Short mmCIF file of C-alpha atoms in Angstrom, two decimals:
data_model
loop_
_atom_site.label_atom_id
_atom_site.label_comp_id
_atom_site.label_asym_id
_atom_site.label_seq_id
_atom_site.Cartn_x
_atom_site.Cartn_y
_atom_site.Cartn_z
CA UNK Q 1 27.91 -192.67 87.70
CA UNK Q 2 27.81 -190.14 90.05
CA UNK Q 3 29.97 -186.26 90.31
CA UNK Q 4 31.65 -188.21 92.79
CA UNK Q 5 32.66 -191.11 91.97
CA UNK Q 6 34.06 -189.58 88.56
CA UNK Q 7 36.10 -187.35 90.20
CA UNK Q 8 37.57 -189.42 92.48
CA UNK Q 9 41.16 -189.97 92.86
CA UNK Q 10 43.21 -192.75 94.04
CA UNK Q 11 47.08 -192.71 96.01
CA UNK Q 12 50.11 -194.30 93.93
CA UNK Q 13 52.79 -193.24 95.71
CA UNK Q 14 54.81 -191.39 95.09
CA UNK Q 15 53.08 -188.26 94.94
CA UNK Q 16 50.82 -189.08 92.34
CA UNK Q 17 46.98 -189.83 92.23
CA UNK Q 18 45.28 -192.03 89.86
CA UNK Q 19 41.96 -190.94 88.64
CA UNK Q 20 40.23 -191.99 85.27
CA UNK Q 21 38.34 -188.95 82.72
CA UNK Q 22 34.71 -190.42 82.66
CA UNK Q 23 32.97 -191.12 78.72
CA UNK Q 24 30.40 -188.80 78.28
CA UNK Q 25 31.35 -185.89 80.60
CA UNK Q 26 32.49 -183.83 77.47
CA UNK Q 27 31.64 -181.04 74.92
CA UNK Q 28 32.37 -182.45 70.84
CA UNK Q 29 35.21 -184.75 72.49
CA UNK Q 30 37.14 -182.83 75.20
CA UNK Q 31 36.26 -183.13 78.92
CA UNK Q 32 34.45 -180.37 80.21
CA UNK Q 33 37.37 -178.02 81.80
CA UNK Q 34 35.24 -178.23 85.42
CA UNK Q 35 35.32 -181.66 86.34
CA UNK Q 36 39.01 -181.85 84.80
CA UNK Q 37 39.22 -179.18 86.93
CA UNK Q 38 37.34 -181.27 89.91
CA UNK Q 39 40.12 -184.28 89.32
CA UNK Q 40 42.80 -182.56 89.49
CA UNK Q 41 41.89 -180.16 92.78
CA UNK Q 42 40.96 -183.79 94.42
CA UNK Q 43 44.66 -184.92 93.72
CA UNK Q 44 45.64 -181.50 94.92
CA UNK Q 45 43.80 -181.42 98.26
CA UNK Q 46 45.10 -185.65 99.15
CA UNK Q 47 48.38 -184.49 99.02
CA UNK Q 48 47.88 -181.50 100.68
CA UNK Q 49 45.73 -183.29 103.69
CA UNK Q 50 43.15 -180.01 103.68
CA UNK Q 51 40.01 -180.82 103.07
CA UNK Q 52 39.21 -177.76 101.33
CA UNK Q 53 39.87 -175.75 98.00
CA UNK Q 54 39.81 -171.98 98.75
CA UNK Q 55 41.73 -170.66 95.78
CA UNK Q 56 42.27 -173.55 92.52
CA UNK Q 57 43.76 -172.23 89.28
CA UNK Q 58 44.33 -174.63 86.00
CA UNK Q 59 46.12 -173.88 82.57
CA UNK Q 60 44.74 -176.59 80.04
CA UNK Q 61 47.22 -177.47 78.44
CA UNK Q 62 45.95 -180.35 76.31
CA UNK Q 63 42.24 -182.09 75.56
CA UNK Q 64 41.10 -184.41 77.87
CA UNK Q 65 39.49 -187.63 76.33
CA UNK Q 66 37.96 -189.97 78.48
CA UNK Q 67 40.60 -192.24 80.26
CA UNK Q 68 43.09 -193.24 82.43
CA UNK Q 69 44.99 -189.95 84.18
CA UNK Q 70 46.99 -189.48 86.25
CA UNK Q 71 47.94 -186.51 88.70
CA UNK Q 72 51.81 -185.58 89.65
CA UNK Q 73 51.77 -183.39 92.98
CA UNK Q 74 54.30 -181.28 94.57
CA UNK Q 75 53.40 -179.96 98.73
CA UNK Q 76 55.15 -176.04 98.19
CA UNK Q 77 53.52 -174.81 101.38
CA UNK Q 78 52.48 -176.38 104.32
CA UNK Q 79 50.66 -174.16 107.09
CA UNK Q 80 49.25 -173.81 110.02
CA UNK Q 81 45.89 -172.96 108.49
CA UNK Q 82 45.96 -173.10 104.40
CA UNK Q 83 48.12 -175.67 102.30
CA UNK Q 84 49.38 -175.13 98.92
CA UNK Q 85 49.99 -177.69 96.16
CA UNK Q 86 50.90 -177.87 92.16
CA UNK Q 87 49.66 -180.55 90.59
CA UNK Q 88 49.86 -182.13 86.24
CA UNK Q 89 47.03 -184.35 85.68
CA UNK Q 90 48.54 -186.07 82.22
CA UNK Q 91 47.32 -189.14 80.18
CA UNK Q 92 49.83 -191.38 78.80
CA UNK Q 93 52.71 -189.26 80.20
CA UNK Q 94 51.18 -186.21 78.14
CA UNK Q 95 50.62 -182.70 79.88
CA UNK Q 96 47.00 -182.03 79.62
CA UNK Q 97 46.45 -179.80 83.08
CA UNK Q 98 49.01 -178.22 85.16
CA UNK Q 99 46.89 -176.59 88.45
CA UNK Q 100 47.58 -175.10 91.71
CA UNK Q 101 45.93 -175.24 94.85
CA UNK Q 102 45.71 -173.25 98.42
CA UNK Q 103 42.97 -175.58 100.54
CA UNK Q 104 41.80 -175.48 104.01
CA UNK Q 105 39.08 -176.12 106.22
CA UNK Q 106 36.56 -173.93 105.38
CA UNK Q 107 35.00 -175.15 108.59
CA UNK Q 108 37.90 -173.71 110.32
CA UNK Q 109 37.83 -170.07 108.63
CA UNK Q 110 35.57 -166.99 110.46
CA UNK Q 111 35.55 -163.54 110.16
CA UNK Q 112 33.48 -160.40 109.59
CA UNK Q 113 31.04 -160.06 106.73
CA UNK Q 114 30.27 -157.68 103.62
CA UNK Q 115 28.62 -159.09 100.54
CA UNK Q 116 27.86 -156.67 97.91
CA UNK Q 117 25.67 -158.06 95.57
CA UNK Q 118 23.53 -160.61 95.84
CA UNK Q 119 21.99 -163.93 93.73
CA UNK Q 120 20.79 -163.44 90.12
CA UNK Q 121 16.69 -162.72 89.78
CA UNK Q 122 16.14 -165.90 88.31
CA UNK Q 123 12.55 -167.23 87.71
CA UNK Q 124 11.92 -171.05 89.35
CA UNK Q 125 13.34 -173.61 88.16
CA UNK Q 126 11.00 -175.43 86.46
CA UNK Q 127 10.05 -171.99 84.39
CA UNK Q 128 13.80 -172.47 82.73
CA UNK Q 129 15.18 -173.74 80.00
CA UNK Q 130 16.89 -177.34 80.61
CA UNK Q 131 20.35 -177.97 78.74
CA UNK Q 132 19.58 -181.68 78.22
CA UNK Q 133 21.52 -183.27 75.51
CA UNK Q 134 20.87 -183.80 71.75
CA UNK Q 135 21.59 -186.86 69.35
CA UNK Q 136 22.63 -186.59 67.14
CA UNK Q 137 22.82 -182.44 67.01
CA UNK Q 138 25.82 -182.83 69.94
CA UNK Q 139 24.23 -179.78 71.26
CA UNK Q 140 23.81 -179.45 74.21
CA UNK Q 141 26.52 -181.28 74.65
CA UNK Q 142 27.02 -185.10 76.20
CA UNK Q 143 28.90 -183.89 79.23
CA UNK Q 144 24.76 -181.93 80.01
CA UNK Q 145 23.79 -185.44 81.05
CA UNK Q 146 25.41 -185.07 84.18
CA UNK Q 147 24.66 -181.46 85.38
CA UNK Q 148 21.02 -180.43 86.18
CA UNK Q 149 21.65 -176.86 84.23
CA UNK Q 150 18.37 -174.79 84.27
CA UNK Q 151 18.82 -171.16 81.99
CA UNK Q 152 16.77 -168.09 82.64
CA UNK Q 153 14.36 -167.61 79.62
CA UNK Q 154 15.99 -164.29 78.50
CA UNK Q 155 20.17 -166.05 78.24
CA UNK Q 156 18.39 -168.98 76.64
CA UNK Q 157 17.25 -167.75 73.44
CA UNK Q 158 21.00 -169.34 71.34
CA UNK Q 159 19.43 -172.52 71.76
CA UNK Q 160 17.27 -171.23 69.28
CA UNK Q 161 19.52 -169.34 67.40
CA UNK Q 162 18.86 -165.70 68.08
CA UNK Q 163 21.40 -164.52 70.53
CA UNK Q 164 20.35 -162.61 73.29
CA UNK Q 165 22.49 -159.81 72.56
CA UNK Q 166 24.58 -159.85 76.16
CA UNK Q 167 27.44 -162.28 76.63
CA UNK Q 168 25.32 -163.05 79.69
CA UNK Q 169 24.77 -166.65 81.19
CA UNK Q 170 22.49 -167.17 84.74
CA UNK Q 171 20.83 -170.40 85.88
CA UNK Q 172 20.30 -173.29 88.46
CA UNK Q 173 23.10 -176.06 88.06
CA UNK Q 174 22.07 -179.52 90.73
CA UNK Q 175 23.93 -182.23 90.35
CA UNK Q 176 21.34 -185.39 89.21
CA UNK Q 177 19.61 -187.25 91.45
CA UNK Q 178 19.61 -184.98 94.11
CA UNK Q 179 23.66 -185.82 95.14
CA UNK Q 180 25.48 -183.45 97.12
CA UNK Q 181 26.97 -180.21 96.24
CA UNK Q 182 31.24 -179.96 98.05
CA UNK Q 183 32.92 -177.42 97.62
CA UNK Q 184 35.26 -179.40 94.71
CA UNK Q 185 31.77 -179.50 93.19
CA UNK Q 186 31.74 -175.68 92.61
CA UNK Q 187 34.82 -175.99 90.79
CA UNK Q 188 32.08 -178.79 88.41
CA UNK Q 189 30.22 -175.65 88.36
CA UNK Q 190 32.37 -172.54 87.43
CA UNK Q 191 32.66 -174.39 84.24
CA UNK Q 192 29.59 -176.10 83.90
CA UNK Q 193 27.23 -173.26 81.67
CA UNK Q 194 27.81 -172.59 78.30
CA UNK Q 195 29.85 -169.78 76.46
CA UNK Q 196 28.90 -166.31 77.39
CA UNK Q 197 29.63 -164.93 74.26
CA UNK Q 198 26.29 -167.71 73.16
CA UNK Q 199 25.08 -164.54 73.60
CA UNK Q 200 26.83 -162.42 70.33
CA UNK Q 201 27.32 -162.12 67.06
CA UNK Q 202 30.18 -163.92 67.23
CA UNK Q 203 30.15 -168.19 65.87
CA UNK Q 204 28.57 -171.07 67.90
CA UNK Q 205 31.83 -172.20 68.34
CA UNK Q 206 34.59 -174.42 70.77
CA UNK Q 207 36.07 -171.80 73.16
CA UNK Q 208 38.75 -172.66 74.31
CA UNK Q 209 39.65 -171.88 78.31
CA UNK Q 210 43.87 -171.43 78.83
CA UNK Q 211 43.22 -170.43 82.48
CA UNK Q 212 40.14 -170.72 85.19
CA UNK Q 213 40.43 -169.72 88.39
CA UNK Q 214 37.58 -170.38 91.19
CA UNK Q 215 37.75 -168.73 94.77
CA UNK Q 216 35.64 -171.22 96.71
CA UNK Q 217 34.36 -168.69 99.75
CA UNK Q 218 31.79 -171.45 101.36
CA UNK Q 219 30.24 -174.16 101.75
CA UNK Q 220 26.98 -174.65 99.49
CA UNK Q 221 23.70 -175.63 101.63
CA UNK Q 222 21.57 -178.13 100.09
CA UNK Q 223 19.55 -176.81 97.00
CA UNK Q 224 20.10 -175.41 94.23
CA UNK Q 225 22.98 -172.84 93.41
CA UNK Q 226 21.91 -169.83 91.27
CA UNK Q 227 24.94 -169.21 89.00
CA UNK Q 228 25.57 -166.17 86.65
CA UNK Q 229 28.79 -166.02 84.12
CA UNK Q 230 29.51 -162.59 82.53
CA UNK Q 231 31.72 -161.32 79.61
CA UNK Q 232 32.77 -157.26 79.69
CA UNK Q 233 35.87 -158.18 77.50
CA UNK Q 234 36.72 -159.42 74.62
CA UNK Q 235 39.56 -158.01 72.68
CA UNK Q 236 43.34 -159.19 71.02
CA UNK Q 237 41.32 -162.98 70.57
CA UNK Q 238 41.19 -162.60 74.07
CA UNK Q 239 37.75 -162.70 76.72
CA UNK Q 240 37.67 -163.23 80.37
CA UNK Q 241 34.40 -165.07 81.71
CA UNK Q 242 33.86 -163.89 85.49
CA UNK Q 243 31.42 -166.30 87.40
CA UNK Q 244 29.19 -165.82 91.08
CA UNK Q 245 27.78 -168.55 92.71
CA UNK Q 246 25.19 -168.36 95.27
CA UNK Q 247 23.97 -171.19 97.32
CA UNK Q 248 19.97 -171.50 98.56
CA UNK Q 249 20.04 -169.12 101.76
CA UNK Q 250 21.83 -166.41 99.54
CA UNK Q 251 25.26 -167.17 100.39
CA UNK Q 252 28.22 -166.69 97.34
CA UNK Q 253 29.77 -169.76 97.74
CA UNK Q 254 32.00 -169.72 94.54
CA UNK Q 255 33.94 -166.74 92.36
CA UNK Q 256 35.15 -167.31 88.99
CA UNK Q 257 37.56 -166.10 86.36
CA UNK Q 258 38.17 -167.34 83.65
CA UNK Q 259 40.26 -166.28 79.95
CA UNK Q 260 39.57 -168.04 76.99
CA UNK Q 261 39.96 -167.41 73.36
CA UNK Q 262 37.70 -165.69 70.50
CA UNK Q 263 36.40 -168.91 68.49
CA UNK Q 264 38.91 -169.49 65.86
CA UNK Q 265 36.37 -168.06 62.95
CA UNK Q 266 35.78 -164.92 64.75
CA UNK Q 267 39.72 -164.36 64.74
CA UNK Q 268 40.78 -165.24 61.13
CA UNK V 1 66.89 -148.51 90.70
CA UNK V 2 64.63 -148.64 87.34
CA UNK V 3 62.43 -151.60 87.99
CA UNK V 4 63.10 -153.39 85.07
CA UNK V 5 66.45 -154.07 86.57
CA UNK V 6 65.20 -154.38 90.52
CA UNK V 7 63.19 -157.16 88.29
CA UNK V 8 65.56 -158.59 86.02
CA UNK V 9 66.38 -162.36 85.47
CA UNK V 10 69.52 -163.87 84.56
CA UNK V 11 69.85 -167.70 83.06
CA UNK V 12 71.52 -169.88 85.74
CA UNK V 13 71.48 -173.17 83.35
CA UNK V 14 68.76 -175.93 83.82
CA UNK V 15 66.17 -174.22 84.23
CA UNK V 16 67.04 -171.90 86.83
CA UNK V 17 66.74 -167.99 86.93
CA UNK V 18 68.25 -166.26 89.63
CA UNK V 19 67.38 -162.83 90.69
CA UNK V 20 67.67 -160.50 93.25
CA UNK V 21 64.98 -158.85 95.40
CA UNK V 22 66.06 -155.03 95.26
CA UNK V 23 66.08 -153.26 99.33
CA UNK V 24 63.58 -151.01 99.23
CA UNK V 25 60.40 -152.59 97.63
CA UNK V 26 58.82 -153.71 100.98
CA UNK V 27 55.54 -152.97 103.19
CA UNK V 28 56.77 -153.77 106.86
CA UNK V 29 60.22 -155.66 105.62
CA UNK V 30 57.62 -157.79 103.17
CA UNK V 31 58.24 -157.69 99.67
CA UNK V 32 55.83 -155.92 97.66
CA UNK V 33 53.45 -158.92 95.86
CA UNK V 34 53.19 -157.17 92.78
CA UNK V 35 57.42 -156.53 92.26
CA UNK V 36 56.92 -160.60 93.08
CA UNK V 37 54.47 -162.05 90.63
CA UNK V 38 57.09 -159.68 88.31
CA UNK V 39 60.57 -161.39 88.49
CA UNK V 40 58.48 -165.13 88.54
CA UNK V 41 57.17 -163.62 85.63
CA UNK V 42 60.00 -162.64 83.80
CA UNK V 43 61.57 -166.30 84.53
CA UNK V 44 59.16 -167.84 83.48
CA UNK V 45 58.70 -165.82 80.29
CA UNK V 46 62.41 -166.35 79.67
CA UNK V 47 61.98 -170.61 79.62
CA UNK V 48 58.81 -170.34 77.79
CA UNK V 49 60.38 -168.61 75.50
CA UNK V 50 57.65 -165.97 74.99
CA UNK V 51 57.80 -162.28 75.89
CA UNK V 52 54.46 -161.88 77.34
CA UNK V 53 52.37 -162.21 80.19
CA UNK V 54 49.13 -162.93 79.12
CA UNK V 55 48.16 -165.11 82.53
CA UNK V 56 49.59 -164.99 85.12
CA UNK V 57 48.99 -166.77 89.06
CA UNK V 58 50.82 -166.63 91.73
CA UNK V 59 50.43 -168.42 95.58
CA UNK V 60 52.37 -166.63 97.99
CA UNK V 61 54.25 -168.97 100.19
CA UNK V 62 56.04 -166.85 102.56
CA UNK V 63 57.23 -163.35 103.42
CA UNK V 64 60.37 -162.32 100.27
CA UNK V 65 62.88 -160.11 101.96
CA UNK V 66 65.83 -158.22 100.10
CA UNK V 67 68.86 -160.40 98.91
CA UNK V 68 68.93 -163.08 95.96
CA UNK V 69 66.21 -165.53 94.70
CA UNK V 70 66.31 -168.81 92.49
CA UNK V 71 63.34 -169.30 89.90
CA UNK V 72 62.42 -172.91 89.46
CA UNK V 73 61.37 -172.86 85.96
CA UNK V 74 59.61 -175.81 84.17
CA UNK V 75 58.27 -175.21 80.59
CA UNK V 76 55.02 -177.88 80.68
CA UNK V 77 53.52 -176.93 77.15
CA UNK V 78 54.87 -175.33 74.29
CA UNK V 79 52.01 -174.08 71.36
CA UNK V 80 51.91 -172.59 68.66
CA UNK V 81 50.31 -169.01 70.07
CA UNK V 82 50.86 -170.12 73.92
CA UNK V 83 53.51 -171.59 75.76
CA UNK V 84 52.79 -172.24 79.34
CA UNK V 85 55.52 -172.40 82.74
CA UNK V 86 55.58 -172.80 86.15
CA UNK V 87 58.42 -171.96 88.99
CA UNK V 88 59.21 -171.90 92.31
CA UNK V 89 60.52 -168.64 94.02
CA UNK V 90 62.58 -169.27 96.67
CA UNK V 91 65.66 -168.04 98.79
CA UNK V 92 67.76 -169.66 100.02
CA UNK V 93 66.07 -173.02 99.43
CA UNK V 94 62.97 -171.84 101.13
CA UNK V 95 59.67 -171.60 98.31
CA UNK V 96 58.57 -168.21 99.35
CA UNK V 97 56.27 -167.63 95.91
CA UNK V 98 54.64 -170.53 93.24
CA UNK V 99 53.44 -168.92 90.19
CA UNK V 100 51.82 -170.36 86.69
CA UNK V 101 51.86 -167.92 83.83
CA UNK V 102 50.94 -168.41 80.09
CA UNK V 103 53.00 -166.33 77.51
CA UNK V 104 52.53 -165.50 74.07
CA UNK V 105 53.39 -162.25 71.56
CA UNK V 106 50.80 -159.73 71.97
CA UNK V 107 51.62 -158.16 69.54
CA UNK V 108 50.16 -161.47 67.39
CA UNK V 109 47.20 -161.25 68.32
CA UNK V 110 44.02 -160.31 67.61
CA UNK V 111 40.38 -160.21 66.93
CA UNK V 112 36.69 -158.32 67.17
CA UNK V 113 36.49 -156.19 70.16
CA UNK V 114 33.48 -155.87 72.85
CA UNK V 115 34.52 -153.28 76.39
CA UNK V 116 31.44 -152.61 78.75
CA UNK V 117 33.24 -150.53 80.81
CA UNK V 118 35.06 -147.96 80.76
CA UNK V 119 38.27 -145.77 82.33
CA UNK V 120 37.44 -144.85 86.61
CA UNK V 121 36.99 -140.90 86.28
CA UNK V 122 39.97 -139.91 87.89
CA UNK V 123 40.55 -136.40 88.69
CA UNK V 124 44.46 -135.15 86.88
CA UNK V 125 47.05 -137.01 88.47
CA UNK V 126 48.41 -133.61 89.92
CA UNK V 127 44.96 -132.95 91.90
CA UNK V 128 44.81 -136.89 92.90
CA UNK V 129 46.74 -137.77 96.14
CA UNK V 130 49.86 -138.33 95.78
CA UNK V 131 51.23 -141.60 98.31
CA UNK V 132 55.26 -141.22 99.53
CA UNK V 133 57.18 -142.92 101.84
CA UNK V 134 56.78 -141.78 105.50
CA UNK V 135 59.42 -141.79 107.46
CA UNK V 136 59.93 -142.13 110.69
CA UNK V 137 56.34 -143.69 110.41
CA UNK V 138 56.63 -146.65 107.95
CA UNK V 139 53.00 -145.79 106.54
CA UNK V 140 52.82 -145.47 103.71
CA UNK V 141 55.82 -147.33 103.29
CA UNK V 142 59.08 -147.76 101.40
CA UNK V 143 57.71 -149.70 98.53
CA UNK V 144 55.92 -146.31 97.47
CA UNK V 145 58.71 -144.99 96.30
CA UNK V 146 59.39 -147.45 93.08
CA UNK V 147 55.50 -145.82 91.70
CA UNK V 148 54.03 -143.40 91.37
CA UNK V 149 50.48 -143.43 93.30
CA UNK V 150 47.87 -140.55 92.76
CA UNK V 151 44.64 -141.10 94.88
CA UNK V 152 41.73 -140.79 93.54
CA UNK V 153 40.99 -137.69 96.90
CA UNK V 154 37.73 -139.87 97.70
CA UNK V 155 39.10 -143.47 98.50
CA UNK V 156 42.97 -140.86 99.94
CA UNK V 157 40.88 -140.11 104.08
CA UNK V 158 42.27 -143.59 104.86
CA UNK V 159 45.78 -141.47 105.00
CA UNK V 160 43.96 -139.16 107.77
CA UNK V 161 42.15 -141.71 109.58
CA UNK V 162 39.00 -141.80 108.20
CA UNK V 163 37.78 -144.36 105.83
CA UNK V 164 35.50 -143.46 102.99
CA UNK V 165 33.14 -146.40 103.75
CA UNK V 166 33.46 -148.16 100.66
CA UNK V 167 36.15 -150.73 99.94
CA UNK V 168 37.29 -148.63 97.03
CA UNK V 169 40.39 -147.54 95.67
CA UNK V 170 40.99 -145.42 92.58
CA UNK V 171 44.09 -144.13 91.14
CA UNK V 172 46.80 -143.14 88.79
CA UNK V 173 50.01 -145.35 88.78
CA UNK V 174 52.94 -144.96 86.27
CA UNK V 175 56.79 -145.12 86.80
CA UNK V 176 59.54 -143.02 88.53
CA UNK V 177 61.54 -141.45 85.80
CA UNK V 178 59.25 -141.72 82.88
CA UNK V 179 60.25 -145.21 82.57
CA UNK V 180 58.31 -146.97 80.37
CA UNK V 181 55.39 -148.93 81.50
CA UNK V 182 55.67 -153.03 79.87
CA UNK V 183 53.55 -155.65 80.21
CA UNK V 184 55.99 -156.96 83.57
CA UNK V 185 54.93 -153.19 85.05
CA UNK V 186 51.10 -154.07 85.46
CA UNK V 187 52.12 -156.67 87.44
CA UNK V 188 53.16 -154.70 89.41
CA UNK V 189 50.52 -152.24 88.96
CA UNK V 190 48.19 -154.42 89.98
CA UNK V 191 49.46 -154.71 93.39
CA UNK V 192 50.85 -151.43 94.47
CA UNK V 193 47.70 -149.93 95.93
CA UNK V 194 46.40 -149.55 99.15
CA UNK V 195 44.25 -152.28 100.60
CA UNK V 196 40.64 -151.51 99.98
CA UNK V 197 39.87 -152.05 103.20
CA UNK V 198 41.31 -149.64 104.17
CA UNK V 199 38.14 -147.54 103.10
CA UNK V 200 36.77 -149.90 105.56
CA UNK V 201 36.07 -150.55 109.48
CA UNK V 202 37.75 -152.80 109.34
CA UNK V 203 42.04 -152.74 110.92
CA UNK V 204 44.58 -151.03 109.14
CA UNK V 205 46.99 -153.62 109.07
CA UNK V 206 48.63 -155.91 107.00
CA UNK V 207 46.50 -158.10 104.17
CA UNK V 208 48.41 -161.03 103.26
CA UNK V 209 47.41 -162.16 99.63
CA UNK V 210 46.75 -165.43 99.39
CA UNK V 211 46.87 -166.25 95.77
CA UNK V 212 46.47 -163.01 92.75
CA UNK V 213 45.97 -163.96 89.07
CA UNK V 214 46.19 -161.40 86.70
CA UNK V 215 45.00 -161.49 83.03
CA UNK V 216 46.82 -158.76 80.58
CA UNK V 217 44.87 -157.83 78.12
CA UNK V 218 46.61 -155.42 75.46
CA UNK V 219 49.80 -153.59 75.57
CA UNK V 220 49.62 -150.36 77.36
CA UNK V 221 50.34 -146.52 75.47
CA UNK V 222 52.75 -144.48 76.89
CA UNK V 223 51.49 -142.65 80.02
CA UNK V 224 49.32 -142.58 83.14
CA UNK V 225 47.22 -145.64 84.12
CA UNK V 226 44.05 -145.14 85.31
CA UNK V 227 43.32 -148.06 88.01
CA UNK V 228 40.57 -149.54 89.98
CA UNK V 229 40.60 -151.77 93.05
CA UNK V 230 37.18 -153.10 94.88
CA UNK V 231 36.34 -155.95 97.30
CA UNK V 232 32.82 -156.58 97.46
CA UNK V 233 32.74 -159.99 99.44
CA UNK V 234 33.85 -160.19 102.26
CA UNK V 235 33.40 -163.81 104.22
CA UNK V 236 34.74 -166.66 106.32
CA UNK V 237 37.61 -164.44 107.42
CA UNK V 238 38.30 -164.13 102.81
CA UNK V 239 38.22 -160.92 101.23
CA UNK V 240 38.81 -161.16 96.99
CA UNK V 241 40.07 -156.99 95.63
CA UNK V 242 39.00 -157.00 91.69
CA UNK V 243 41.05 -154.86 89.92
CA UNK V 244 40.69 -153.34 85.82
CA UNK V 245 44.04 -151.59 84.58
CA UNK V 246 43.27 -148.70 81.62
CA UNK V 247 46.18 -146.72 79.82
CA UNK V 248 45.86 -143.22 78.39
CA UNK V 249 43.85 -144.70 74.91
CA UNK V 250 41.45 -145.92 77.31
CA UNK V 251 42.06 -149.68 76.66
CA UNK V 252 41.40 -151.77 79.41
CA UNK V 253 45.60 -153.39 79.31
CA UNK V 254 45.06 -155.59 82.75
CA UNK V 255 42.45 -157.03 84.44
CA UNK V 256 43.45 -158.84 88.33
CA UNK V 257 42.00 -160.34 91.23
CA UNK V 258 43.46 -161.59 94.40
CA UNK V 259 42.43 -163.45 97.37
CA UNK V 260 43.62 -161.99 100.70
CA UNK V 261 42.63 -162.77 104.35
CA UNK V 262 41.28 -160.92 106.51
CA UNK V 263 43.50 -159.08 109.16
CA UNK V 264 44.48 -161.41 112.02
CA UNK V 265 42.94 -158.01 115.07
CA UNK V 266 39.02 -158.78 112.39
CA UNK V 267 39.61 -162.10 112.13
CA UNK V 268 39.67 -162.98 116.40
#
């Protein structure tokens, strides 16, 4: 099933939007955080009546399991260009994710341009390391069947048990079967790559995200996205991951930042 | 009046928290965004029953004017270590700011440390440029009476009409009268400095923030905070501002990122 169908929402009335967390979009049983953010953002955008996310923040409250979910959305601002809405994504009435987003029509925005940065320097996708599901080991997880990830070989040595020593993951992203990448798929891309700390001496383990914010900066051109995720600060059991996502025209199309918990084994 | 008193909240019952936007905390009549975030975060923390913000996001919905405000708060998760709450800050029933935060006891968090970065290289505060209110010009704005800002001389040339050419603002922050800086004051510090784009050829004008997220990474030691705010990407009428706040022990105590609108004069 495509990303678009797997993240679709339908109006249930009274500000409620229904969706299904599809099986297989998980890491060790927990649905991917970017996928959950994309579902939530589709509900928020529909509620706000604007086509594109500009800035979306999720606080993760409980693991997401496959099955029906409902987003309860409220529009808190409906301006000329921007509209803001909040939603709680719930499964069986229990909150799983709290989302806030501001939405607009990206195609109606314009202004001067400054780019102090460039896409990460990546080998051709064919010369990168594909992350594909491994059974029965479970790593890479089932989720990687739904995204086409190609990691920079220098950042992929952890697959063989040898961390690079730099909490940096660079690589290409696209959707399988040439599915077009819309701004909601950028939210997915922002949380699709393996954790940066797999390239440190911290344990290779679940890295729970407390909060993830994605800024969508432009409509992506067709083709591979060049992505880089970096952690600079680990302290007090917390770490941030900063992401940049560039399209095939070398335009920055999204920035992301999340704050996550250092794996429990390293904290105790 | 101190920052603590100016940002205090009191319980009104039924998840409502009252506060007052004090006169003089404004830029051209609009209350400072970090000040509004701090008020909101105090309400959220009180609702969540946890002392410190870990990650707080505000979406700015309408300008804040001096006067009474009410935060309507809802706790959406109450975990062992972390609690998450949302609030809408309203004046006369009209939403001004939508906030979401995750809170914990910073003193109970610990773990391994990695610091890939260092505080900005700043001259002594006495050798920096103080931003103090100017009347009747209105720039620097009245707000600067409530914070003690000392800008790096190389980043302060815009005061004399000569932009540095780099959208970078570095400087020291403290509260007047030796008021201690708690984690809520870090939220204030994250939005206290002049806009980075004052150091570009864009118009020196109001830069409306759509969304601001602050990660509090540690309890600040007493003394000046060393701060750096940088913009790398301006596109589609949007720009991000990334902030780092370091304490006098050279510990990173907060990271911030906001997305803001390019001033209207430059968009049309």
